Each structure stands twice: as C-alpha cells, then as structure tokens.
Amino acid sequence: MEYLIGIQGPDFVLVAADNVAASSIIQMKHDYDKMFKLSEKILLLCVGEAGDTVQFAEYIQKNVQLYKMRNGYELSPAAAANFTRKNLADYLRSRTPYHVNLLLAGYDEADGPGLYYMDYLSALAKAPFAAHGYGAFLTLSILDRYYRPDLTREEAVDLLKKCLEELNKRFILNLPSFTVRLIDKDGIHDMEKLPVGPK
Amino acid sequence: MALQDVCGFLETLDDISPCTYLPNEMGYMRRTPFEFDRDSAFHFLPPPQQCSRKNRAPTLFSSTFSSLSPHQQPFQLSHGTTTLGFIFQDGVIAAADTRASCKGLICCPISQKIMPIHSHLVVNTSGSGADCMLWERILTREMRLYQLRHRKRLSVNGAAKLLSMMLHPFKGTNVCVAATLCGWDGEETQETLQSCMEIADVKKAVEQDSNVSAISDESAQGSVKMASINEQDEISKDTQALNPTSTFGGRSGPRVCYVCSDGLQLKGEIISVGSGSPYAYAVLDDGWRWGMTVDEAVALAREAVFRATHWDAYSGNNVDLFHITAHGWRRRDREDLKEEYYREREREKKKIKEREKERQKREGDELVEGEGDIYSVHCG
C-alpha cells in the first residue's frame, strides 16, 4: 500500500515517499508526510502499521536529538541507523513489537552519503538503492538496470521519475503524489512533489 | 458483581474454547473468558461470533504473533456509525448520526455521539460505546488538569497527541475508539472565559433556557446536555475578523484531528469515520470549499450524514450537528432524517414536473416561431 524509495549518489541521497494516509479502503489524507527529520542531515522514512510508525519514528527522533543535546554533536547516519536497529530488535521479542519498515538516509562529513534499509524484523543493510512496499516489486529491477554509482542529481531524479511512472502504469493502487527530498552536504532540501502534472 | 453472579450471567462465549490466561496491562493474570453457564434461567444467548483481530491489518506477522492474543470477543466490535467533522472559514462543523448498533440489533436509536470536552472542543466518537465514554471522560479530565496547571487550553493537536499516547499501551487489546476532535485553537478571551461554566451549572441552564435546543426524547441515558450560554450575543461577534489567512494554519483557528485506538493520528480538513464514512466522504469532497457560509456548511454536513444513513445499515435515526467557532460551540436541534428521504423524493418529482413543463413550453414556442417564419417566407 505504501511506498518508499531511496537512491544514493556520489555526494547526495535522494529519497521519496508516497503521501497517502489510508484507513481500510479510504484515503484519509492526500498530503501525509512519512519522513521524519532526525537531524540536520538525516531523514528517517517510516511505513508500516498505523500507530507504530509515528510512535517508533518519534521515539528515535527524540532520542537522536537528546544525544545532540547531551553531547554537543550529532549522531552520524551509521550510528543512528544502528541505534534504530538495536531498538527495533529489542522490541521485536517483547509484547509490543513495532511493525515498521524503514529507510534511513543521511550525509556524513567523513563517510559521505549513506542509505540504510531496515525492515520490521530489524534487518539492517547499507545499500546504494532501496525501496519498501508492494511498489518495490515493480521498481527494484528498474533501479538495478539504470543505477550507476556516479549518478548526477538530475539523473537520479529522472530515475526516480521512471520508477514512479512504472508504478502509475502497473500498480493496482492509486498513489497520486510523492514527497521528494534530497540530502547532501548542505542539509535536507525539499524538492518538487511528483508527479508534476499532465504535460 | 453480585447480580451477575446470582443470575449466572457472566461474560459469554459461544463456542467451547479453553479458558485462556491473558495478562492485562498491570501484569496480573485475569481469567478470560468466563465459562458460560447454560443452566441458568437468565442465560443470554449471544449472537454467533467469529473472533477476528480487527485492530491489526492481516500481515505475515499475524501468524507468528497470534499466540499473543487468543482472547475471544463476546460480540463484534465495529465502527457502525457515521460521524464527520470539517473546517471552513467560519469554524468547524461536527455531525453524527444517533444509532448505536450491536451486530444486527439497534441498541439505541437516540445515542449521543458528539460530546463536548470543553467550551471550544467537541469529540465525535465511534467504535465501542463503552470505550468511547470512558476515554472521553479521561480526556476531559486531562484537558481540565492541563488548563488548571498551565492556565491555558491545550490545543486540538495537543489533545489528539495526548489521547493517542494514552491509548498506545492498549494497542492490540480490544479497546476500540476512533475519535475525531473538532475544535477551535485560540487565545483565552473574556467572552470564552465567561462561557466556561461548570458542567452541573450548564445542565441546569440547559433545562431552563428555551433558546437552547434540547433533546426531545425522554430517555437521556445520562448523557450530559450542554450548551454555550449567551449565544445570541456571540452570534453578533461572529462577524468580526475570522480571516482565513490568519487563522488557518496559524496559532489559532479551526482544527479537526482524528485519533484511533490502533495509533493512527491525522490532522486534516475533512474527516469522516465509521461504516457510513465512504458515503459521507463522497458528498463532502464534492461540496466542500474553504469559503463556505455557515448555512452552506450545515446543509452539507446534514446531507452527508443523510446520504450515509440511507445507504449504511448501521447508521440512521437522527442527525446531531455542532458548530464550533472562536466563541465556543453551538448545538443544532437534533433532526430526524426518516422523513427526509420522502421529502427529497417529493422535491425531485416536483422538479421533474417543472422541467417537463418548461420543455413543453419551449417546444410550443419553437413551433409558433417556426410557423411565423413560414408565413414570412410566403409573404416576403
């Protein structure tokens, strides 16, 4: 039902998420933001079960901010990803497991851009591109085919558009719009919502 | 409880399943469900039931974790209702039907689903009636405590967050609450402070005040009848600046927020909940505009509930309507929509007759003109 996608370039990470908040068969909101800002250069994209997403994502968000307040510097994306994974794994075998699928995207001064894929069983993998949701079945092969490690920003956006076109064409559900954001050394940039409209 | 034990009427279960021990939130083991005493003269035959975990969407997860919650539900909990709330330039409209159903039975045709929390906030509730009543009271208590401690009202979004956090520990249990908080965020003004009266005083005032609409039915089931006092004065103040650019999205203004016991929390402009909500959404999406007048908004809400009650079996009877502005909430007379369907049919019939007449008149005119032309050709 929900869709997340991330593409890592040589010095940026491009992420997009759909904007639908649904309750059974009804779209209750068309402009719902599924991205949570953990710090100036880290975004957490979170989909999954209704209350778990916001609850878990906000918990991670506040803890990352608390780390900054206590220590004076921010967690790196790798550290934040591992922290998230640890929490998800701890809750997994408790009475209240969180059923959430995550993408964590960030830019580190030392290590450069990073995209981390995490699923509800708290499996963590650093990947050049990743997607969550039923839409992932349709778009991962497109990413496979056209992804290169030295993509420019425009090429990455074109690749993203290709994926969304495929979704429009073949995915049974209607996902009318997507929030797109780009993270690089200057922080998080909001990009134009896709699809842009009839040409 | 004593009467329960005497009658032998305990929590019922249709099929004979082994008693399951389910630890509740406090960690104590509670024996649920109880054995069904079929020999008692007072035994109550429950409707046939199928247990289903409605709260969680079916996922790969459920097979792994089904052992966590084998609790059988005594009756099916469904959001059998239509409630809606939307914002517009002149406030918030909250509307709901009044039917409380239990599977195929109408338990109560005159229930009240919209409850005021304080002078500028009402909550539309759907889900399990008992859970809603309890959580309304808990929310009212917490809002009042916040107001006393911080000397200002908690915003609608804050109230939604609070309710969501309080409901979170009960996720996965059978607590079923889907509430829409409709209210006006704003600064405390002199008018609003005066209208914040104690519930007991307001109840008395309601019974005496003839200006205020009262529920016509006798059996009130202990629901609180409240109304904003000094309504007439405040109506004149409504015309004062309610500038959409300053109120909508700013610090103060109309807000509507949806909170669900499975954790979903949404802020929006139009929210509708319940089994009749698809029908209501269709009407609301068609007719909603930010710049609506109060009359248009009320008519839209009324029609949305009416259409939903027509198509949905679990919604019906009357429609309740509340309008919340910067000066507090106002309650419209409860209206029975039973006759509305037939009135609409009459209106449509009249319209068709008029259209028929017009068409005939037009055809008649054209004929006359046509003859005139022929003559003119002849003469000319």
Coordinates of C-alpha atoms in Angstrom, one line a residue:
Chain A
M1 CA 0.0 0.0 0.0
E2 CA 2.7 2.5 0.9
Y3 CA 5.9 3.1 -0.9
L4 CA 9.4 4.3 0.0
I5 CA 12.4 4.7 -2.3
G6 CA 15.9 5.9 -1.8
I7 CA 18.8 6.4 -4.3
Q8 CA 22.3 7.2 -3.2
G9 CA 24.6 9.2 -5.4
P10 CA 28.3 10.1 -5.1
D11 CA 27.6 13.1 -2.8
F12 CA 23.8 13.0 -2.1
V13 CA 20.9 10.8 -1.3
L14 CA 17.5 11.2 -3.0
V15 CA 14.5 9.8 -1.1
A16 CA 10.8 9.8 -1.9
A17 CA 7.7 8.6 -0.1
D18 CA 4.0 8.5 -1.1
N19 CA 1.6 10.9 0.5
V20 CA -1.4 8.7 1.2
A21 CA -2.7 8.0 4.7
A22 CA -5.3 5.3 4.4
S23 CA -7.7 3.6 6.8
S24 CA -9.1 0.4 5.3
I25 CA -10.4 1.5 1.8
I26 CA -10.5 5.2 2.4
Q27 CA -7.7 7.7 1.7
M28 CA -8.0 9.9 4.7
K29 CA -5.2 12.2 3.8
H30 CA -3.5 13.0 0.5
D31 CA -0.6 15.1 1.8
Y32 CA 0.7 13.0 4.6
D33 CA 4.5 13.3 5.3
K34 CA 6.2 10.0 6.1
M35 CA 9.6 11.4 6.5
F36 CA 11.0 12.3 10.0
K37 CA 13.9 14.6 10.4
L38 CA 16.3 13.1 12.8
S39 CA 18.9 15.8 12.5
E40 CA 20.2 18.4 10.0
K41 CA 21.4 15.7 7.6
I42 CA 19.5 12.6 8.5
L43 CA 16.0 11.6 7.4
L44 CA 14.0 8.6 8.6
L45 CA 11.3 7.3 6.2
C46 CA 8.9 5.1 8.1
V47 CA 5.9 3.0 6.9
G48 CA 4.1 0.1 8.4
E49 CA 1.3 -0.4 10.9
A50 CA -0.9 2.6 11.7
G51 CA 0.2 3.7 15.2
D52 CA 3.6 2.0 15.3
T53 CA 5.1 4.2 12.6
V54 CA 4.7 7.6 14.3
Q55 CA 5.3 6.2 17.7
F56 CA 8.6 4.5 16.8
A57 CA 9.8 7.2 14.5
E58 CA 9.2 9.9 17.0
Y59 CA 10.9 7.9 19.7
I60 CA 14.0 7.5 17.6
Q61 CA 13.8 11.2 16.5
K62 CA 13.7 12.5 20.1
N63 CA 16.5 10.2 21.2
V64 CA 18.8 11.3 18.4
Q65 CA 18.0 14.9 19.4
L66 CA 18.7 14.1 23.0
Y67 CA 22.1 12.7 22.1
K68 CA 22.9 16.0 20.4
M69 CA 21.8 18.0 23.5
R70 CA 23.8 15.9 25.9
N71 CA 27.0 15.6 23.9
G72 CA 27.1 18.7 21.7
Y73 CA 27.4 16.9 18.4
E74 CA 25.1 14.9 16.3
L75 CA 25.0 11.2 15.7
S76 CA 26.3 10.1 12.3
P77 CA 23.9 8.3 9.9
A78 CA 25.6 5.0 10.5
A79 CA 25.3 5.4 14.3
A80 CA 21.7 6.5 14.0
A81 CA 20.9 3.5 11.8
N82 CA 22.5 1.1 14.2
F83 CA 20.7 2.7 17.2
T84 CA 17.4 2.4 15.4
R85 CA 18.1 -1.2 14.5
K86 CA 19.0 -2.0 18.1
N87 CA 15.7 -0.5 19.4
L88 CA 13.7 -2.3 16.8
A89 CA 15.4 -5.6 17.6
D90 CA 14.9 -5.1 21.4
Y91 CA 11.2 -4.5 20.9
L92 CA 10.8 -7.4 18.4
R93 CA 10.6 -10.1 21.0
S94 CA 8.7 -8.1 23.6
R95 CA 4.9 -8.0 24.0
T96 CA 4.7 -4.9 21.8
P97 CA 6.8 -5.4 18.7
Y98 CA 6.8 -2.5 16.2
H99 CA 5.8 -3.5 12.8
V100 CA 7.6 -0.8 10.7
N101 CA 9.7 -0.7 7.6
L102 CA 12.3 2.0 7.4
L103 CA 14.7 3.8 5.2
L104 CA 17.3 5.9 6.8
A105 CA 19.1 8.4 4.6
G106 CA 21.9 10.7 5.7
Y107 CA 25.1 12.6 4.8
D108 CA 28.1 12.3 7.0
E109 CA 31.1 14.7 6.7
A110 CA 33.6 11.9 6.9
D111 CA 31.9 9.0 5.2
G112 CA 29.7 10.8 2.7
P113 CA 26.1 9.9 1.8
G114 CA 24.5 6.7 3.2
L115 CA 21.2 4.9 2.6
Y116 CA 20.2 2.2 5.1
Y117 CA 17.4 -0.3 4.5
M118 CA 15.7 -1.7 7.6
D119 CA 12.7 -4.0 7.8
Y120 CA 10.3 -4.9 10.5
L121 CA 12.5 -7.8 11.7
S122 CA 15.3 -5.3 12.2
A123 CA 17.5 -6.5 9.4
L124 CA 19.8 -3.6 8.5
A125 CA 21.7 -3.2 5.2
K126 CA 23.5 -0.3 3.7
A127 CA 22.5 -0.2 0.1
P128 CA 23.0 2.1 -3.0
F129 CA 19.3 2.0 -3.7
A130 CA 16.3 0.6 -1.8
A131 CA 12.5 0.5 -1.8
H132 CA 9.8 -0.6 0.6
G133 CA 6.2 -1.7 -0.1
Y134 CA 4.4 -3.5 -2.9
G135 CA 5.7 -0.9 -5.3
A136 CA 9.2 -2.2 -4.6
F137 CA 8.5 -5.4 -6.5
L138 CA 7.8 -3.3 -9.6
T139 CA 10.7 -0.8 -9.3
L140 CA 13.7 -2.6 -8.0
S141 CA 14.5 -4.1 -11.4
I142 CA 14.4 -0.6 -12.9
L143 CA 16.8 0.6 -10.3
D144 CA 19.0 -2.4 -11.0
R145 CA 19.1 -1.6 -14.7
Y146 CA 19.7 2.1 -14.7
Y147 CA 21.6 2.8 -11.4
R148 CA 25.2 3.8 -11.6
P149 CA 27.3 4.9 -8.6
D150 CA 28.2 8.2 -10.3
L151 CA 24.7 9.5 -11.0
T152 CA 24.2 13.2 -11.1
R153 CA 21.3 14.8 -9.3
E154 CA 19.2 15.3 -12.4
E155 CA 19.9 11.7 -13.5
A156 CA 18.8 10.4 -10.1
V157 CA 15.5 12.4 -10.3
D158 CA 15.0 11.0 -13.8
L159 CA 15.5 7.5 -12.5
L160 CA 13.0 8.2 -9.7
K161 CA 10.5 9.5 -12.2
K162 CA 10.9 6.3 -14.3
C163 CA 10.1 4.3 -11.2
L164 CA 7.0 6.3 -10.4
E165 CA 5.8 6.1 -14.0
E166 CA 6.1 2.3 -13.7
L167 CA 4.1 2.4 -10.5
N168 CA 1.4 4.5 -12.2
K169 CA 1.2 2.1 -15.0
R170 CA 1.3 -1.2 -13.2
F171 CA 0.4 -0.8 -9.6
I172 CA -3.2 -1.5 -8.8
L173 CA -3.5 1.2 -6.2
N174 CA -3.6 4.9 -6.9
L175 CA -0.6 6.8 -5.4
P176 CA -1.2 10.3 -6.8
S177 CA 1.7 12.2 -5.3
F178 CA 5.1 11.7 -3.7
T179 CA 7.2 13.9 -1.4
V180 CA 10.8 14.0 -2.7
R181 CA 13.8 15.2 -0.6
L182 CA 17.5 15.4 -1.3
I183 CA 20.2 15.2 1.3
D184 CA 23.7 16.5 0.6
K185 CA 26.5 18.3 2.5
D186 CA 24.3 21.4 2.7
G187 CA 21.4 19.6 4.5
I188 CA 18.0 18.4 3.6
H189 CA 16.3 20.0 0.5
D190 CA 12.7 19.8 -0.4
M191 CA 12.1 19.1 -4.0
E192 CA 9.1 19.4 -6.2
K193 CA 6.3 17.0 -5.4
L194 CA 6.0 14.3 -8.0
P195 CA 4.2 13.6 -10.3
V196 CA 4.3 17.2 -11.6
G197 CA 1.1 17.0 -13.6
P198 CA -0.2 16.5 -17.1
K199 CA 2.4 17.6 -19.7
Chain B
M1 CA -20.5 -8.3 40.5
A2 CA -23.2 -9.6 42.8
L3 CA -26.2 -9.6 40.5
Q4 CA -24.1 -11.1 37.7
D5 CA -23.1 -14.0 39.9
V6 CA -26.7 -14.5 41.1
C7 CA -28.1 -14.7 37.6
G8 CA -25.3 -16.8 36.4
F9 CA -24.9 -14.3 33.6
L10 CA -21.2 -13.9 33.1
E11 CA -19.1 -12.9 30.0
T12 CA -20.4 -15.2 27.4
L13 CA -18.7 -17.2 24.8
D14 CA -20.5 -19.1 22.0
D15 CA -18.0 -21.9 21.4
I16 CA -16.4 -24.0 24.0
S17 CA -12.8 -22.9 23.9
P18 CA -10.3 -23.4 26.7
C19 CA -10.1 -20.5 29.1
T20 CA -7.1 -18.5 28.2
Y21 CA -4.9 -16.7 30.6
L22 CA -4.2 -13.2 29.4
P23 CA -2.1 -10.9 31.4
N24 CA -3.5 -7.4 31.4
E25 CA -1.6 -4.2 31.4
M26 CA -0.9 -4.3 35.1
G27 CA 0.7 -7.7 34.8
Y28 CA -1.9 -9.5 36.8
M29 CA -3.4 -12.7 35.3
R30 CA -7.0 -12.3 34.6
R31 CA -9.1 -15.3 33.7
T32 CA -10.9 -14.6 30.5
P33 CA -13.3 -15.5 29.2
F34 CA -15.5 -16.9 31.9
E35 CA -17.4 -20.2 31.5
F36 CA -20.7 -19.9 30.0
D37 CA -23.4 -21.1 32.4
R38 CA -26.0 -22.6 30.2
D39 CA -28.2 -23.9 33.1
S40 CA -29.1 -20.6 34.5
A41 CA -32.6 -19.3 33.8
F42 CA -31.2 -15.9 32.9
H43 CA -28.7 -17.1 30.4
F44 CA -28.4 -14.8 27.5
L45 CA -27.9 -16.3 24.1
P46 CA -25.1 -14.4 22.4
P47 CA -25.1 -13.8 18.7
P48 CA -22.9 -16.3 16.8
Q49 CA -19.4 -14.9 16.7
Q50 CA -16.2 -15.1 14.8
C51 CA -13.2 -13.8 16.6
S52 CA -11.1 -11.6 14.4
R53 CA -8.3 -9.2 15.2
K54 CA -9.8 -6.2 13.5
N55 CA -7.3 -3.9 15.0
R56 CA -4.3 -5.2 13.1
A57 CA -4.2 -5.5 9.4
P58 CA -3.6 -9.0 8.1
T59 CA 0.1 -9.4 7.7
L60 CA 2.7 -12.1 7.7
F61 CA 3.1 -11.0 11.3
S62 CA -0.2 -12.3 12.5
S63 CA 0.6 -16.0 12.2
T64 CA 3.8 -15.5 14.2
F65 CA 2.2 -13.4 16.9
S66 CA -1.3 -14.7 17.0
S67 CA -0.5 -16.6 20.2
L68 CA -0.1 -13.2 21.9
S69 CA -3.8 -12.5 21.8
P70 CA -6.2 -15.5 21.8
H71 CA -8.9 -13.5 23.5
Q72 CA -12.3 -14.2 22.0
Q73 CA -14.6 -11.2 21.6
P74 CA -18.0 -11.7 23.1
F75 CA -19.5 -9.5 20.3
Q76 CA -18.2 -8.0 17.2
L77 CA -16.9 -4.5 17.6
S78 CA -17.4 -2.5 14.5
H79 CA -17.5 1.2 13.8
G80 CA -21.2 1.1 12.9
T81 CA -21.8 4.7 12.6
T82 CA -21.3 7.8 10.5
T83 CA -19.5 10.8 12.1
L84 CA -17.9 13.6 10.3
G85 CA -16.0 16.8 11.0
F86 CA -14.7 19.5 8.7
I87 CA -13.2 23.0 9.0
F88 CA -14.1 26.0 6.9
Q89 CA -13.6 29.8 7.1
D90 CA -16.2 30.2 9.9
G91 CA -15.3 27.4 12.2
V92 CA -15.7 23.7 12.5
I93 CA -18.8 21.5 11.8
A94 CA -19.2 18.2 13.7
A95 CA -22.1 16.0 12.7
A96 CA -23.0 12.4 13.5
D97 CA -25.9 10.0 13.4
T98 CA -27.5 8.7 16.5
R99 CA -27.8 5.0 16.0
A100 CA -25.9 2.6 18.3
S101 CA -25.9 -0.9 16.9
C102 CA -24.7 -4.2 18.2
K103 CA -24.3 -6.6 15.3
G104 CA -27.8 -6.7 13.7
L105 CA -29.6 -5.0 16.5
I106 CA -30.1 -1.3 17.1
C107 CA -29.2 -1.0 20.8
C108 CA -30.2 2.6 21.0
P109 CA -31.7 4.9 18.3
I110 CA -31.0 8.1 20.2
S111 CA -27.4 7.9 21.4
Q112 CA -25.3 10.9 21.5
K113 CA -22.0 10.5 19.7
I114 CA -20.8 14.1 19.8
M115 CA -19.7 15.1 23.3
P116 CA -18.3 18.4 24.3
I117 CA -15.0 18.3 26.1
H118 CA -14.7 22.0 26.9
S119 CA -16.1 25.2 25.5
H120 CA -14.0 25.0 22.3
L121 CA -13.7 21.3 21.7
V122 CA -16.1 18.5 20.9
V123 CA -15.3 15.0 20.1
N124 CA -17.1 12.7 17.6
T125 CA -16.8 9.2 18.8
S126 CA -17.2 5.8 17.1
G127 CA -16.2 2.3 17.9
S128 CA -17.2 0.6 21.1
G129 CA -19.6 2.8 23.0
A130 CA -18.3 1.9 26.4
D131 CA -14.7 2.6 25.4
C132 CA -15.7 5.9 23.9
M133 CA -17.5 7.0 27.0
L134 CA -14.6 6.1 29.2
W135 CA -11.9 7.7 27.1
E136 CA -14.0 10.9 26.7
R137 CA -14.1 11.2 30.5
I138 CA -10.4 10.5 30.7
L139 CA -9.6 13.1 28.1
T140 CA -11.9 15.7 29.7
R141 CA -10.1 15.1 33.0
E142 CA -6.7 15.5 31.4
M143 CA -7.6 18.6 29.5
R144 CA -9.0 20.2 32.6
L145 CA -5.9 19.4 34.6
Y146 CA -3.7 20.9 31.9
Q147 CA -5.9 24.0 31.9
L148 CA -5.6 24.4 35.6
R149 CA -1.8 23.8 35.6
H150 CA -0.8 25.9 32.7
R151 CA -3.6 28.5 32.7
K152 CA -4.4 28.0 29.0
R153 CA -6.3 25.5 27.0
L154 CA -4.5 22.7 25.3
S155 CA -4.7 22.9 21.5
V156 CA -6.6 20.4 19.5
N157 CA -3.5 18.8 18.1
G158 CA -2.1 18.6 21.6
A159 CA -5.2 16.9 22.8
A160 CA -5.0 14.5 20.0
K161 CA -1.4 13.7 20.8
L162 CA -2.3 13.2 24.4
L163 CA -5.2 10.9 23.6
S164 CA -3.0 9.0 21.2
M165 CA -0.3 8.5 23.8
M166 CA -2.8 7.4 26.4
L167 CA -4.3 4.8 24.0
H168 CA -1.0 3.4 22.8
P169 CA -0.5 0.9 25.7
F170 CA -3.8 -0.6 24.8
K171 CA -2.9 -1.3 21.2
G172 CA -3.6 -4.9 20.3
T173 CA -6.2 -5.3 23.0
N174 CA -9.9 -4.9 22.3
V175 CA -10.1 -1.2 23.0
C176 CA -11.8 0.3 20.0
V177 CA -12.0 4.0 19.9
A178 CA -12.0 6.2 16.8
A179 CA -12.4 9.8 17.9
T180 CA -12.5 13.0 15.8
L181 CA -11.5 16.0 17.8
C182 CA -13.1 19.2 16.4
G183 CA -12.3 22.4 18.0
W184 CA -11.0 26.0 17.8
D185 CA -7.5 26.8 18.9
G186 CA -7.0 30.2 20.2
E187 CA -6.2 32.6 23.0
E188 CA -8.4 32.9 26.0
T189 CA -10.7 35.9 25.6
Q190 CA -13.0 37.5 28.1
E191 CA -16.0 36.0 26.3
T192 CA -14.7 32.5 26.3
L193 CA -13.7 32.6 29.9
Q194 CA -17.3 33.6 30.8
S195 CA -18.7 30.8 28.8
C196 CA -16.6 28.1 30.5
M197 CA -19.0 27.1 33.2
E198 CA -19.2 24.0 35.4
I199 CA -20.9 21.1 33.7
A200 CA -23.5 20.9 36.5
D201 CA -24.5 24.6 36.2
V202 CA -24.7 24.3 32.5
K203 CA -27.0 21.3 32.8
K204 CA -29.4 23.3 34.8
A205 CA -29.2 26.2 32.5
V206 CA -30.0 24.0 29.5
E207 CA -33.2 22.8 31.1
Q208 CA -34.4 26.3 31.8
D209 CA -33.1 28.1 28.7
S210 CA -35.7 28.0 26.0
N211 CA -33.3 29.3 23.3
V212 CA -31.2 26.3 23.6
S213 CA -32.1 23.1 21.7
A214 CA -32.9 20.2 23.9
I215 CA -33.1 16.5 23.1
S216 CA -36.8 15.8 22.6
D217 CA -36.6 12.2 23.7
E218 CA -37.2 11.3 27.4
S219 CA -34.7 8.6 27.9
A220 CA -31.4 10.5 28.1
Q221 CA -29.1 7.7 29.2
G222 CA -27.3 10.0 31.5
S223 CA -25.6 11.9 28.7
V224 CA -24.6 15.4 29.5
K225 CA -26.7 18.1 27.8
M226 CA -24.6 21.2 27.4
A227 CA -24.9 24.4 25.5
S228 CA -23.0 27.6 25.1
I229 CA -24.6 30.4 27.1
N230 CA -25.0 33.9 25.7
E231 CA -25.4 32.5 22.3
Q232 CA -27.3 35.5 20.9
D233 CA -24.6 38.0 21.9
E234 CA -21.9 35.8 20.4
I235 CA -23.6 35.4 17.1
S236 CA -23.1 39.1 16.5
K237 CA -19.5 38.8 17.4
D238 CA -19.0 36.1 14.8
T239 CA -19.0 38.7 12.1
Q240 CA -15.7 40.0 13.5
A241 CA -12.5 39.2 11.7
L242 CA -12.3 35.5 11.0
N243 CA -9.7 36.0 8.4
P244 CA -8.7 32.6 6.9
T245 CA -5.2 33.6 6.2
S246 CA -4.5 34.4 9.8
T247 CA -6.4 31.6 11.4
F248 CA -6.0 28.6 9.2
G249 CA -2.6 27.1 9.8
G250 CA -1.7 29.8 12.2
R251 CA -1.6 29.8 16.0
S252 CA -5.4 30.0 16.3
G253 CA -8.2 28.7 14.1
P254 CA -10.4 25.8 13.4
R255 CA -8.9 22.3 13.7
V256 CA -10.0 18.8 13.2
C257 CA -8.0 15.8 14.2
Y258 CA -8.6 12.1 14.0
V259 CA -7.3 9.7 16.7
C260 CA -7.7 5.9 16.5
S261 CA -7.0 3.3 19.2
D262 CA -4.7 1.5 16.8
G263 CA -2.5 4.5 16.8
L264 CA -3.4 6.4 13.7
Q265 CA -3.4 10.2 14.2
L266 CA -4.3 12.5 11.4
K267 CA -4.7 16.3 11.1
G268 CA -6.8 17.4 8.2
E269 CA -9.6 19.5 6.8
I270 CA -12.3 16.8 6.3
I271 CA -12.5 13.7 8.5
S272 CA -15.2 11.1 8.4
V273 CA -15.3 7.9 10.4
G274 CA -17.4 4.8 10.5
S275 CA -19.1 2.4 8.3
G276 CA -21.0 5.2 6.6
S277 CA -17.9 7.3 6.0
P278 CA -17.3 6.4 2.3
Y279 CA -20.8 7.7 1.5
A280 CA -20.2 10.8 3.6
Y281 CA -16.8 11.5 2.0
A282 CA -18.4 11.4 -1.4
V283 CA -20.8 14.2 -0.5
L284 CA -18.2 16.2 1.4
D285 CA -15.5 16.1 -1.2
D286 CA -18.0 17.3 -3.8
G287 CA -19.3 20.3 -1.8
W288 CA -16.6 21.5 0.5
R289 CA -15.0 24.8 0.0
W290 CA -13.0 26.8 2.5
G291 CA -15.1 29.9 1.8
M292 CA -18.5 28.3 2.6
T293 CA -21.0 30.2 4.7
V294 CA -22.3 28.7 7.9
D295 CA -25.6 27.7 6.3
E296 CA -23.9 26.0 3.4
A297 CA -21.7 24.1 5.7
V298 CA -24.5 23.0 7.9
A299 CA -26.5 21.9 4.8
L300 CA -23.5 20.0 3.5
A301 CA -22.9 18.2 6.8
R302 CA -26.6 17.3 7.1
E303 CA -26.8 16.0 3.6
A304 CA -23.6 13.9 4.0
V305 CA -25.0 12.2 7.1
F306 CA -28.3 11.7 5.4
R307 CA -26.8 10.0 2.4
A308 CA -24.7 7.8 4.7
T309 CA -27.7 6.8 6.8
H310 CA -29.6 6.0 3.7
W311 CA -27.1 3.5 2.3
D312 CA -25.5 2.2 5.5
A313 CA -27.5 -0.1 7.7
Y314 CA -25.5 0.7 10.8
S315 CA -26.2 4.4 10.6
G316 CA -29.5 6.1 10.9
N317 CA -32.2 7.6 13.1
N318 CA -31.4 11.3 13.8
V319 CA -28.5 13.6 13.0
D320 CA -26.7 15.7 15.6
L321 CA -24.9 18.8 14.5
F322 CA -22.4 21.1 16.3
H323 CA -20.8 24.2 15.1
I324 CA -17.7 25.5 16.8
T325 CA -16.3 29.0 16.4
A326 CA -13.9 31.2 18.2
H327 CA -16.6 31.8 20.8
G328 CA -17.4 28.2 21.6
W329 CA -19.7 25.5 20.4
R330 CA -23.3 25.7 19.4
R331 CA -25.6 22.8 19.1
R332 CA -28.3 22.5 16.5
D333 CA -31.6 20.8 17.0
R334 CA -31.5 17.0 16.7
E335 CA -33.2 16.2 13.4
D336 CA -35.0 13.1 12.4
L337 CA -34.0 12.1 8.8
K338 CA -36.6 9.5 8.4
E339 CA -38.9 11.8 6.5
E340 CA -36.1 13.5 4.7
Y341 CA -35.9 10.7 2.1
Y342 CA -39.6 11.0 1.2
R343 CA -39.4 14.8 1.2
E344 CA -36.5 14.6 -1.2
R345 CA -38.5 12.2 -3.4
E346 CA -41.3 14.8 -3.5
R347 CA -38.8 17.6 -4.3
E348 CA -37.4 15.6 -7.2
K349 CA -40.9 14.8 -8.5
K350 CA -41.7 18.5 -8.5
K351 CA -38.5 19.4 -10.2
I352 CA -39.1 16.8 -12.9
K353 CA -42.7 18.2 -13.5
E354 CA -41.4 21.7 -13.8
R355 CA -38.7 20.7 -16.2
E356 CA -41.3 18.8 -18.2
K357 CA -43.5 21.9 -18.3
E358 CA -40.6 24.1 -19.3
R359 CA -39.6 21.8 -22.1
Q360 CA -43.2 21.7 -23.4
K361 CA -43.4 25.5 -23.3
R362 CA -40.1 25.8 -25.2
E363 CA -41.3 23.3 -27.8
G364 CA -44.5 25.2 -28.1
D365 CA -42.7 28.5 -28.6
E366 CA -40.5 27.0 -31.2
L367 CA -43.4 25.7 -33.1
V368 CA -45.1 29.1 -33.0
E369 CA -41.9 30.8 -34.2
G370 CA -41.4 28.2 -37.0
E371 CA -44.9 28.9 -38.3
G372 CA -44.2 32.6 -38.3
D373 CA -41.1 32.1 -40.4
I374 CA -43.0 30.1 -43.0
Y375 CA -45.6 32.8 -43.3
S376 CA -42.9 35.4 -43.6
V377 CA -41.2 33.5 -46.4
H378 CA -44.5 33.2 -48.2
C379 CA -45.3 36.9 -47.8
G380 CA -41.7 38.0 -48.4

